[in-house]
Structures are given as structure tokens and as C-alpha cells.
Short mmCIF file of C-alpha atoms in Angstrom, two decimals:
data_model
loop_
_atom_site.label_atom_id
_atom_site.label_comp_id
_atom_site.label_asym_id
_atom_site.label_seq_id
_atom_site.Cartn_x
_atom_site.Cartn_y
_atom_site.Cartn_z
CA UNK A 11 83.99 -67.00 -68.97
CA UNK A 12 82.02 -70.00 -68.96
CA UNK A 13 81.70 -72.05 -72.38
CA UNK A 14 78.21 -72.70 -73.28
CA UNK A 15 76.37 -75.66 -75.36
CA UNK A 16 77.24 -79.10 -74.71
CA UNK A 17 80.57 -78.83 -72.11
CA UNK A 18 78.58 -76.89 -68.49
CA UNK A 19 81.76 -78.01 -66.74
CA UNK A 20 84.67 -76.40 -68.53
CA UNK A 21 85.56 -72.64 -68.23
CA UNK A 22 87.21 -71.14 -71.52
CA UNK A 23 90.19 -69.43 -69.00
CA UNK A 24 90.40 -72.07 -66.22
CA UNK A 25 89.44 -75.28 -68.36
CA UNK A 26 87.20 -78.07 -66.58
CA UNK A 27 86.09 -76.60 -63.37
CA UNK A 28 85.13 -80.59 -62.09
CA UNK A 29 88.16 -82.57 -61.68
CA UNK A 30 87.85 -85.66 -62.64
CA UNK A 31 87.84 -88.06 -59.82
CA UNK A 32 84.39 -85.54 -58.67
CA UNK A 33 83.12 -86.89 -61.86
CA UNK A 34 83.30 -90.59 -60.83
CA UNK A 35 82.51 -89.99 -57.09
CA UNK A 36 86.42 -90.60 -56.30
CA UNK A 37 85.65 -94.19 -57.70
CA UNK A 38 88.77 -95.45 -60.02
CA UNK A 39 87.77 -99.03 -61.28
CA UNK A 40 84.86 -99.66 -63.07
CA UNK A 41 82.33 -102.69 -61.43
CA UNK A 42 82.69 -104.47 -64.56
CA UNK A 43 85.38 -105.25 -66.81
CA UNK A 44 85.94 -102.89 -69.49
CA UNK A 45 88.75 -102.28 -71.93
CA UNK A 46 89.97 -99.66 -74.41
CA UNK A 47 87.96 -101.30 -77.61
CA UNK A 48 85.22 -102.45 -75.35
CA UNK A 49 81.64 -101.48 -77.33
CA UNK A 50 79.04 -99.28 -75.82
CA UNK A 51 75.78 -99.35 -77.03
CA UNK A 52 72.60 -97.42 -75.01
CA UNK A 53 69.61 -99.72 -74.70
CA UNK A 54 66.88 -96.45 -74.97
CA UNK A 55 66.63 -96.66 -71.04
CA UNK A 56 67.89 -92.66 -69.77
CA UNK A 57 70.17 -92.02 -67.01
CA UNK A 58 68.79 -92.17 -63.62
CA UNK A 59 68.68 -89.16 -62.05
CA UNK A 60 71.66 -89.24 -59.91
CA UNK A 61 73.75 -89.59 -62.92
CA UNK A 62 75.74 -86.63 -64.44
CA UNK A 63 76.12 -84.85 -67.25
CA UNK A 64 78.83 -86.95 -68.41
CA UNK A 65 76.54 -89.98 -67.96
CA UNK A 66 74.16 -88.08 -70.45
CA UNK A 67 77.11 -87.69 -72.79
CA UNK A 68 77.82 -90.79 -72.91
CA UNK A 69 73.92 -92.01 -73.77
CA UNK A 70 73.64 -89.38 -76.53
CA UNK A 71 77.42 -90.30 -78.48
CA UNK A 72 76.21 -94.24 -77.79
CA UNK A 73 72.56 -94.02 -78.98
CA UNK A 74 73.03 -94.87 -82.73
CA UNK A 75 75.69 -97.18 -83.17
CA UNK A 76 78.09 -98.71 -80.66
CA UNK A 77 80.96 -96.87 -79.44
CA UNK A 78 84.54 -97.77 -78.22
CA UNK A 79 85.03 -97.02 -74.47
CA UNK A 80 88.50 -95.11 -75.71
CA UNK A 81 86.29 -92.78 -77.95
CA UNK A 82 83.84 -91.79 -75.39
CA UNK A 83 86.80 -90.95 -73.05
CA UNK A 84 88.29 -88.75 -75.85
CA UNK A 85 84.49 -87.10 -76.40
CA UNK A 86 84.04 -86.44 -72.94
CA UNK A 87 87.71 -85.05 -72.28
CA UNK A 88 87.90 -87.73 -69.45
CA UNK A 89 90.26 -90.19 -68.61
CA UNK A 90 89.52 -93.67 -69.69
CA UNK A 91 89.45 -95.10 -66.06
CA UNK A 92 87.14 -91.95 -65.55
CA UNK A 93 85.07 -93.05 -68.58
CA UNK A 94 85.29 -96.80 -67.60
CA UNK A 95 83.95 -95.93 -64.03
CA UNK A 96 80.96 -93.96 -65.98
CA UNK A 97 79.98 -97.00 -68.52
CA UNK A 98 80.19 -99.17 -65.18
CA UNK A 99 77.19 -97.29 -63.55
CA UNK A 100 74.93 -96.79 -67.04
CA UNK A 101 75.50 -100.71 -66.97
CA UNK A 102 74.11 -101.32 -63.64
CA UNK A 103 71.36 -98.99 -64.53
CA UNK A 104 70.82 -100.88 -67.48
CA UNK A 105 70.70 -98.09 -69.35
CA UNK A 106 73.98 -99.65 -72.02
CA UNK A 107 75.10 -102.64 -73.14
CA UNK A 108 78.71 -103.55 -73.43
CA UNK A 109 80.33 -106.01 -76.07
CA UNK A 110 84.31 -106.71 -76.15
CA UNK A 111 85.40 -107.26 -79.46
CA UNK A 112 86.16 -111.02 -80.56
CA UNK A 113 89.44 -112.85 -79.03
CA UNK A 114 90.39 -112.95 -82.81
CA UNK A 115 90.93 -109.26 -82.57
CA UNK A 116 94.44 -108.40 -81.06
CA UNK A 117 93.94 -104.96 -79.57
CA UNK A 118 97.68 -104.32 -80.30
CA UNK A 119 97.13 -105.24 -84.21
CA UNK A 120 98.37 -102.17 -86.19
CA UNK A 121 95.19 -102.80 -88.80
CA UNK A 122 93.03 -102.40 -85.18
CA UNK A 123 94.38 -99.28 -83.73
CA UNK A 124 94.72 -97.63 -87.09
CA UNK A 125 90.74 -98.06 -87.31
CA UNK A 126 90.56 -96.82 -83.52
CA UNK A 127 92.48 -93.60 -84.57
CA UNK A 128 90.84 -93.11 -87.81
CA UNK A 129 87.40 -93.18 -85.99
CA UNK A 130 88.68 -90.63 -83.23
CA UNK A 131 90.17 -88.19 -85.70
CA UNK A 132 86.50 -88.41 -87.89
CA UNK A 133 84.37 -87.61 -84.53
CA UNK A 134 87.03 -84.97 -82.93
#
């Protein structure tokens, strides 16, 4: 049985019925340089056509505020090379802007991915 609303891809008995590498064309690295804690903000521009549903996704949870690449991948259910590869192609369309947090934050600072994991539980 097929899960309606927001998730067209997943099947309540078989789970996501698109494996992920479909989702990114096979692709595994992102054309630009992307990280974990790397913000995602959507500039108002909407995917292009050829995008997916994920790319959609990832416009609508970025459209407010600016959103860790690590948090989309947990919203979408996607691997965050998956994810990565996704934010990669809204960039070329121009359709999000990216900004990696300040060299004064240490990614592997405690304080930092307490935040990170606070913010995930909140959204999930």
C-alpha cells in the first residue's frame, strides 16, 4: 500500500520504492563542495522541471530559514552524499544558495553537534 501526502516514493510494506542512487541519476559527488553543516537557503527561484520530487523537498524545508545539508538528508530519508548531489543541481539552477559555517566553528565541537542534533530531533 502506497503512503500518501508528502513521501510518493515510499511504500508502507516495501519502504522507498526509488533507490537512492535513481534519485541522483547514479551521480555520487556533488559539483560543488558541500559539507555536513553546510547552509541551504532557496533563493524563491523553483526547481526546473527535470528536477524531482526530492529537489522540491528540499526548496519547501529551505524556503524560510537556512538549513543544514545533514538535516535535509535526514528530512528526505536520503543519504547525505544523495542529498549533497541534490543541493549541487538546485545550485546550478540557481534556485539555493549555500553558506559553510565560519572556520571559527569546529564541526567536531561538542557545543556544535549538540545544536545539530537538537535541531534534527525538533523537525523529526
Amino acid at each position: 500500500m502506497a503512503v500518501s501526502g508528502q513521501e510518493p516514493w515510499l511504500d508502507g510494506d516495501a519502504g522507498r520504492l526509488v533507490r537512492p542512487y535513481q534519485v541522483s541519476g547514479g551521480r555520487t559527488r556533488p559539483a560543488h563542495p558541500l559539507n555536513l553543516l553546510s547552509l541551504v537557503k532557496a533563493t524563491g527561484r523553483e526547481a526546473a522541471p527535470r528536477h524531482g520530487p526530492e529537489h522540491a523537498r528540499i526548496l519547501e524545508l529551505c524556503r524560510r530559514a537556512p538549513v543544514p545539508v545533514a538535516e535535509l538528508a535526514a528530512h528526505l530519508r536520503l543519504p547525505v552524499a544523495v542529498a549533497k548531489v541534490l543541493v549541487a543541481d538546485l545550485i546550478d539552477h540557481g534556485a539555493v544558495q549555500t553558506r559553510h559555517p565560519g572556520a571559527a566553528t569546529d564541526p567536531s565541537d561538542p557545543i556544535v553537534l549538540e545544536a545539530l542534533l537538537d535541531g534534527l530531533r525538533q523537525r523529526l
